[in-house]
Short mmCIF file of C-alpha atoms and ligand atoms in Angstrom, two decimals:
data_model
loop_
_atom_site.label_atom_id
_atom_site.label_comp_id
_atom_site.label_asym_id
_atom_site.label_seq_id
_atom_site.Cartn_x
_atom_site.Cartn_y
_atom_site.Cartn_z
CA MET A 1 -54.16 21.32 121.93
CA LYS A 2 -52.02 24.30 122.81
CA ARG A 3 -49.46 24.31 125.54
CA GLY A 4 -50.35 26.19 128.69
CA TYR A 5 -48.07 29.15 128.19
CA GLU A 6 -49.45 30.02 124.74
CA SER A 7 -51.69 32.75 126.09
CA SER A 8 -48.84 34.41 127.95
CA SER A 9 -46.77 37.28 126.72
CA SER A 10 -43.77 36.17 124.70
CA SER A 11 -41.89 39.42 124.95
CA PRO A 12 -38.45 38.88 126.37
CA SER A 13 -37.69 40.40 129.68
CA SER A 14 -34.83 42.83 129.69
CA THR A 15 -32.69 41.63 132.59
CA PHE A 16 -31.77 38.24 133.93
CA GLY A 17 -29.83 39.09 137.00
CA PRO A 18 -26.13 39.51 137.54
CA PRO A 19 -23.45 37.11 136.32
CA GLN A 20 -23.02 34.13 138.59
CA SER A 21 -19.70 34.12 140.34
CA ARG A 22 -18.02 31.07 141.81
CA PHE A 23 -17.19 31.78 145.36
CA LYS A 24 -15.45 29.59 147.86
CA TYR A 25 -16.70 28.51 151.24
CA ASN A 26 -14.43 29.84 153.93
CA PRO A 27 -14.35 27.37 156.86
CA GLU A 28 -13.11 30.15 159.11
CA GLY A 29 -16.00 32.35 158.05
CA ASP A 30 -18.94 33.81 159.86
CA SER A 31 -21.34 31.04 161.00
CA GLN A 32 -24.30 33.41 161.08
CA PHE A 33 -23.65 34.16 157.43
CA LEU A 34 -23.64 30.43 156.62
CA GLU A 35 -26.86 29.85 158.50
CA ASP A 36 -28.52 32.61 156.50
CA GLU A 37 -27.12 31.15 153.33
CA SER A 38 -28.46 27.68 154.15
CA THR A 39 -31.93 29.12 154.77
CA LYS A 40 -31.68 30.91 151.46
CA PHE A 41 -30.51 27.75 149.76
CA PHE A 42 -33.47 25.67 150.89
CA ALA A 43 -35.92 28.47 150.13
CA ARG A 44 -34.45 28.75 146.66
CA LYS A 45 -34.53 25.00 146.15
CA LYS A 46 -38.25 24.84 146.99
CA LEU A 47 -39.01 27.80 144.79
CA ASN A 48 -37.00 26.32 141.92
CA ASN A 49 -38.89 23.05 142.27
CA TRP A 50 -42.15 24.92 142.08
CA ILE A 51 -41.02 26.81 138.97
CA LYS A 52 -39.94 23.55 137.30
CA SER A 53 -43.25 21.89 138.21
CA VAL A 54 -45.27 24.77 136.76
CA LEU A 55 -43.14 24.90 133.64
CA ILE A 56 -43.55 21.16 133.11
CA GLN A 57 -47.30 21.35 133.63
CA LEU A 58 -47.52 24.19 131.14
CA SER A 59 -45.38 22.45 128.55
CA ALA A 60 -46.08 18.73 128.68
CA ARG A 61 -49.04 16.88 127.26
CA ARG A 62 -50.19 13.33 127.79
CA GLY A 63 -48.04 10.86 125.86
CA ASP A 64 -45.17 13.26 125.10
CA ALA A 65 -41.70 11.87 124.48
CA VAL A 66 -39.35 13.83 126.71
CA MET A 67 -35.58 14.21 126.60
CA ASP A 68 -34.10 15.44 129.88
CA LEU A 69 -30.66 16.88 129.10
CA ALA A 70 -28.12 17.05 131.93
CA CYS A 71 -30.67 15.28 134.10
CA GLY A 72 -28.68 14.99 137.32
CA LYS A 73 -30.41 12.28 139.38
CA ALA A 74 -33.69 12.71 137.53
CA GLY A 75 -35.15 14.74 140.35
CA ASP A 76 -37.98 15.74 138.01
CA LEU A 77 -39.27 12.16 137.48
CA ILE A 78 -42.39 12.68 139.57
CA LYS A 79 -43.11 16.00 137.86
CA TRP A 80 -43.03 14.29 134.46
CA ASP A 81 -45.13 11.42 135.79
CA LYS A 82 -47.81 13.85 136.92
CA ALA A 83 -47.80 15.29 133.40
CA LYS A 84 -48.53 11.73 132.10
CA ILE A 85 -45.76 11.69 129.54
CA GLY A 86 -45.29 8.62 127.34
CA TYR A 87 -41.54 8.18 127.12
CA TYR A 88 -38.62 9.55 129.14
CA VAL A 89 -35.01 9.63 128.00
CA VAL A 90 -32.31 11.15 130.15
CA ILE A 91 -28.73 12.00 129.42
CA GLY A 92 -26.23 12.99 132.09
CA ILE A 93 -22.49 13.14 132.25
CA ALA A 94 -22.05 11.84 135.82
CA GLU A 95 -22.17 8.06 136.03
CA GLY A 96 -23.08 8.00 139.72
CA SER A 97 -26.05 10.26 139.09
CA ILE A 98 -27.25 8.09 136.21
CA GLN A 99 -27.10 5.07 138.51
CA ASP A 100 -29.19 7.05 140.98
CA CYS A 101 -31.67 7.80 138.19
CA ARG A 102 -31.98 4.06 137.65
CA THR A 103 -32.72 3.21 141.28
CA ARG A 104 -35.07 6.16 141.53
CA TYR A 105 -36.95 5.15 138.39
CA ASN A 106 -37.16 1.50 139.50
CA GLY A 107 -38.39 2.58 142.91
CA ASP A 108 -35.49 0.71 144.57
CA ALA A 109 -34.75 3.70 146.79
CA ASP A 110 -38.31 3.71 148.09
CA HIS A 111 -38.00 0.95 150.68
CA HIS A 112 -41.58 1.35 151.78
CA GLN A 113 -42.87 1.11 148.20
CA ARG A 114 -45.14 4.05 148.89
CA ARG A 115 -45.38 5.20 145.31
CA LYS A 116 -46.59 3.18 142.41
CA LYS A 117 -44.34 2.50 139.44
CA PHE A 118 -43.87 5.14 136.81
CA THR A 119 -46.23 4.65 133.93
CA PHE A 120 -43.82 5.49 131.11
CA PRO A 121 -40.79 3.58 129.81
CA ALA A 122 -37.41 5.18 130.35
CA HIS A 123 -34.02 5.06 128.67
CA LEU A 124 -30.90 6.22 130.51
CA ILE A 125 -27.84 7.51 128.72
CA CYS A 126 -24.54 8.38 130.34
CA GLY A 127 -22.54 10.87 128.32
CA ASP A 128 -21.93 14.44 127.39
CA CYS A 129 -25.01 16.00 125.85
CA CYS A 130 -22.86 18.48 123.97
CA GLU A 131 -20.85 15.83 122.19
CA ALA A 132 -21.00 16.13 118.45
CA ARG A 133 -22.51 12.69 117.98
CA SER A 134 -25.23 12.91 120.60
CA ASP A 135 -27.84 13.49 117.93
CA ASP A 136 -26.65 10.42 116.01
CA VAL A 137 -26.60 8.26 119.11
CA LEU A 138 -30.01 9.51 120.14
CA ALA A 139 -31.53 9.30 116.69
CA ASN A 140 -33.22 6.00 117.58
CA ASP A 141 -35.08 7.70 120.42
CA ALA A 142 -35.99 10.87 118.54
CA PRO A 143 -38.04 12.83 117.72
CA PHE A 144 -38.94 14.32 121.06
CA ASP A 145 -41.88 16.50 121.91
CA ILE A 146 -39.96 18.19 124.67
CA CYS A 147 -36.29 18.67 125.39
CA SER A 148 -35.88 19.82 128.96
CA CYS A 149 -32.66 21.34 130.24
CA GLN A 150 -32.99 22.45 133.84
CA PHE A 151 -30.21 24.40 135.51
CA ALA A 152 -27.68 23.08 133.06
CA LEU A 153 -27.79 25.00 129.81
CA HIS A 154 -24.84 27.13 130.87
CA TYR A 155 -22.44 24.18 131.19
CA SER A 156 -22.20 24.01 127.41
CA TRP A 157 -21.25 27.66 127.09
CA SER A 158 -17.50 27.40 127.54
CA THR A 159 -16.96 28.23 123.86
CA GLU A 160 -19.16 29.26 120.98
CA ALA A 161 -18.45 25.92 119.27
CA TRP A 162 -19.79 23.98 122.29
CA ALA A 163 -22.83 26.20 122.61
CA ARG A 164 -23.57 25.70 118.91
CA ARG A 165 -23.18 21.96 119.24
CA ALA A 166 -25.62 21.80 122.16
CA LEU A 167 -28.18 23.86 120.25
CA ALA A 168 -27.69 21.79 117.08
CA ASN A 169 -28.25 18.60 119.08
CA VAL A 170 -31.44 19.95 120.64
CA SER A 171 -32.73 21.20 117.30
CA ALA A 172 -32.03 17.84 115.66
CA LEU A 173 -33.84 15.91 118.39
CA LEU A 174 -37.08 17.89 118.50
CA ARG A 175 -40.16 16.86 116.52
CA PRO A 176 -41.65 19.31 114.04
CA GLY A 177 -45.08 20.38 115.25
CA ALA A 178 -48.43 19.64 113.70
CA GLU A 179 -49.69 23.11 114.46
CA GLY A 180 -46.39 24.85 114.61
CA LEU A 181 -46.50 24.94 118.36
CA GLU A 182 -45.44 21.47 119.31
CA PHE A 183 -41.80 21.62 120.26
CA ALA A 184 -40.28 23.00 123.30
CA MET A 185 -37.04 23.13 125.10
CA VAL A 186 -37.45 24.33 128.64
CA SER A 187 -34.89 25.70 130.98
CA THR A 188 -34.97 27.51 134.24
CA GLY A 189 -31.43 28.73 133.90
CA TYR A 190 -28.76 28.06 136.38
CA SER A 191 -27.97 27.97 140.07
CA SER A 192 -24.77 28.75 141.86
CA MET A 193 -25.66 28.42 145.51
CA LYS A 194 -24.38 24.85 145.58
CA ASN A 195 -20.84 26.07 145.01
CA LEU A 196 -21.06 28.21 148.09
CA LEU A 197 -22.51 25.47 150.27
CA LYS A 198 -21.14 22.19 149.11
CA ASN A 199 -18.29 22.00 151.62
CA LYS A 200 -20.55 22.76 154.50
CA PHE A 201 -23.51 20.62 153.57
CA HIS A 202 -21.91 18.09 151.27
CA LEU A 203 -24.70 18.50 148.76
CA GLU A 204 -25.22 15.31 146.85
CA ASP A 205 -26.03 17.14 143.66
CA ALA A 206 -23.12 19.55 143.81
CA VAL A 207 -21.46 19.72 140.42
CA ASP A 208 -17.76 20.23 139.95
CA CYS A 209 -17.96 21.85 136.55
CA PRO A 210 -17.14 25.41 135.62
CA GLU A 211 -20.30 27.46 135.20
CA TRP A 212 -20.48 29.91 132.32
CA ILE A 213 -22.52 33.01 131.85
CA VAL A 214 -25.07 32.87 129.04
CA PRO A 215 -25.96 36.41 127.89
CA PHE A 216 -29.50 36.16 126.59
CA HIS A 217 -28.92 38.64 123.77
CA VAL A 218 -26.22 36.27 122.50
CA PHE A 219 -28.23 33.12 123.15
CA LYS A 220 -31.34 34.22 121.23
CA PRO A 221 -29.84 34.76 117.75
CA LEU A 222 -27.65 31.70 118.15
CA ALA A 223 -30.70 29.54 118.96
CA GLU A 224 -32.64 31.05 116.06
CA GLY A 225 -29.82 29.96 113.78
CA TYR A 226 -30.82 26.37 114.69
CA ASP A 227 -34.56 26.92 114.03
CA LEU A 228 -35.23 27.39 117.75
CA ASP A 229 -37.46 30.39 118.27
CA ILE A 230 -38.18 31.90 121.65
CA VAL A 231 -41.88 31.59 122.45
CA PHE A 232 -41.79 32.33 126.13
CA VAL A 233 -39.25 34.05 128.30
CA LYS A 234 -39.55 35.56 131.73
CA ASN A 235 -37.24 36.10 134.61
CA SER A 236 -38.13 33.87 137.54
CA HIS A 237 -39.52 36.74 139.62
CA GLU A 238 -41.97 37.62 136.83
CA PHE A 239 -42.77 33.94 136.37
CA VAL A 240 -43.64 33.45 140.04
CA HIS A 241 -45.67 36.65 140.10
CA GLU A 242 -47.70 35.63 137.04
CA TYR A 243 -48.42 32.01 137.94
CA LEU A 244 -49.17 32.67 141.57
CA LYS A 245 -52.30 34.39 140.34
CA LYS A 246 -53.69 30.92 139.59
CA PRO A 247 -55.10 29.07 142.62
CA VAL A 248 -53.90 25.69 141.33
CA TYR A 249 -50.27 26.87 141.44
CA VAL A 250 -50.74 28.53 144.82
CA GLU A 251 -51.89 25.16 146.10
CA LEU A 252 -48.87 23.49 144.47
CA MET A 253 -46.56 25.94 146.19
CA ARG A 254 -48.25 25.22 149.49
CA ARG A 255 -47.76 21.48 148.98
CA LEU A 256 -44.08 21.98 148.19
CA GLY A 257 -43.72 23.94 151.41
CA ALA A 258 -42.65 27.01 149.50
CA LEU A 259 -45.62 29.21 150.26
CA GLY A 260 -44.74 32.24 152.32
CA ASP A 261 -44.38 35.85 151.56
CA CYS A 262 -43.27 35.31 148.00
CA ASP A 263 -41.92 38.78 147.40
CA GLN A 264 -39.92 38.50 150.54
CA ASP A 265 -38.84 34.93 149.71
CA GLN A 266 -37.69 35.96 146.30
CA ARG A 267 -35.67 38.81 147.65
CA ARG A 268 -34.17 36.37 150.14
CA VAL A 269 -33.25 33.74 147.56
CA GLY A 270 -31.46 36.34 145.49
CA SER A 271 -31.05 37.08 141.84
CA SER A 272 -33.58 36.22 139.21
CA LEU A 273 -32.98 33.40 136.72
CA PRO A 274 -34.32 33.07 133.19
CA VAL A 275 -37.27 30.78 132.50
CA PHE A 276 -37.81 30.15 128.84
CA VAL A 277 -39.25 27.92 126.15
CA LEU A 278 -38.09 27.50 122.57
CA ARG A 279 -39.78 25.71 119.71
CA VAL A 280 -39.22 24.70 116.13
CA GLU A 281 -41.89 26.23 113.93
CA GLU A 282 -43.96 24.08 111.61
CA GLY A 283 -42.66 24.03 108.08
CA GLU A 284 -39.05 24.59 109.01
CA ARG A 285 -38.36 20.87 108.82
CA GLY A 286 -41.25 19.51 106.81
CA GLN A 287 -44.21 17.50 108.01
CA PRO A 288 -44.22 15.68 111.33
CA ASP A 289 -43.60 11.95 111.17
CA ARG A 290 -46.16 10.47 113.55
CA THR A 291 -45.23 6.89 112.59
CA GLN A 292 -42.16 7.06 114.81
CA GLY A 293 -44.27 7.34 117.93
CA ASN A 294 -44.19 3.68 118.95
CA ARG A 295 -40.83 2.65 117.61
CA ARG A 296 -38.82 4.97 119.79
CA ARG A 297 -40.48 3.75 122.95
CA ASP A 298 -39.09 0.30 122.24
CA ASN A 299 -35.72 1.56 123.44
CA GLY A 300 -37.20 2.23 126.82
CA LYS A 301 -37.91 -0.22 129.62
CA MET A 302 -40.31 -0.27 132.54
CA HIS A 303 -37.60 -1.73 134.78
CA LEU A 304 -33.99 -0.80 134.20
CA SER A 305 -31.00 -3.02 134.86
CA LYS A 306 -27.44 -1.71 134.97
CA GLU A 307 -26.92 -3.12 131.48
CA ASP A 308 -29.76 -0.99 130.13
CA ILE A 309 -27.71 2.17 130.60
CA LEU A 310 -26.22 3.32 127.30
CA TYR A 311 -22.75 4.80 127.63
CA ILE A 312 -21.66 7.19 124.94
CA SER A 313 -18.29 8.77 124.50
CA SER A 314 -16.64 11.01 121.95
CA GLU A 315 -15.24 7.88 120.27
CA ASN A 316 -18.76 6.60 119.51
C1 SAM L 401 -27.35 21.71 138.48
S1 SAM L 401 -27.48 20.05 137.99
C2 SAM L 401 -29.14 20.00 137.40
C3 SAM L 401 -29.69 18.64 137.36
C4 SAM L 401 -31.16 18.52 136.92
N1 SAM L 401 -31.35 19.01 135.57
C5 SAM L 401 -32.09 19.22 137.88
O1 SAM L 401 -32.72 20.22 137.52
O2 SAM L 401 -32.19 18.74 139.02
C6 SAM L 401 -26.54 20.05 136.50
C7 SAM L 401 -26.31 18.68 135.94
O3 SAM L 401 -25.74 18.81 134.64
C8 SAM L 401 -24.85 17.73 134.42
N2 SAM L 401 -23.99 18.12 133.29
C9 SAM L 401 -23.12 19.16 133.23
N3 SAM L 401 -22.57 19.22 132.00
C10 SAM L 401 -23.09 18.20 131.28
C11 SAM L 401 -22.91 17.74 129.94
N4 SAM L 401 -22.08 18.36 129.11
N5 SAM L 401 -23.61 16.65 129.51
C12 SAM L 401 -24.48 16.03 130.35
N6 SAM L 401 -24.70 16.42 131.63
C13 SAM L 401 -24.00 17.49 132.09
C14 SAM L 401 -24.15 17.57 135.75
O4 SAM L 401 -23.57 16.30 135.91
C15 SAM L 401 -25.34 17.82 136.72
O5 SAM L 401 -25.97 16.60 137.02
#
């Protein structure tokens, strides 16, 4: 079965918006400005969630093994659950966030027990997903059908060596495809609004890491050097425009509370971000090894204790 975006144009879009600057919140600043910015922030957050949901629905298939790189607090758990994936591995650098992933996965945060348990086993890893040995450490969980990296790809772009390492890790973890179309890494680029707002709103997911610009014309050949070919790339404005033609995604946007005047909303939330999918073509790494399907899930659990978190460091 093909992934949902296969019928879409794969021609790269030419622009991905301006470089993201890091700007500081000025406590003495104009309160009207901040109010506008907070409205923009929440509009953008809803829109980003919709884009991630659509991208996941287009990419994931029942039973997929998914690696969520730089997962934050696993805010996409429910999205993956709806896609009926079979195994979920996350890696994140912030220990507190990984602990939050654990309580979220276990349902401990849901005091009213409104939602049923997730149907797939999970494995949580705390560490730097760009570390040279990530692929070794993760080898027991691989291969993955999907490697997802949402709003985080740019953190590994401080130097070419780090960018190469991140791409090499992703390439090593993905499963070769039976029909040449099976592997994907998805990313919706990066956000910067949190830097502007974190002092004011004390955002729980604010990240104190430098954010680097990833020029797409540099990214593409570098990724291709690791067998990762671009199959789908759009800027987020194009993406919204295209998928809002489908009633099912209009309904999804309504449910997320993001439905309004989309053109206006997009102008309000600011610059466009890249949305793209990569894959490893069949034949580039030999035949797929389907026998690994069950073994890797053994590393996962349906209920996670603190001891189940795997900590990796550069000394591993
Ligand atoms: C903007 S958040 C995105 C979180 C999540 N992917 C999402 O879409 O909600 C970026 C996350 O990347 C994590 N991160 C940054 N650099 C990392 C690295 N080298 N290895 C693992 N995680 C990293 C941060 O701790 C943070 O949780």
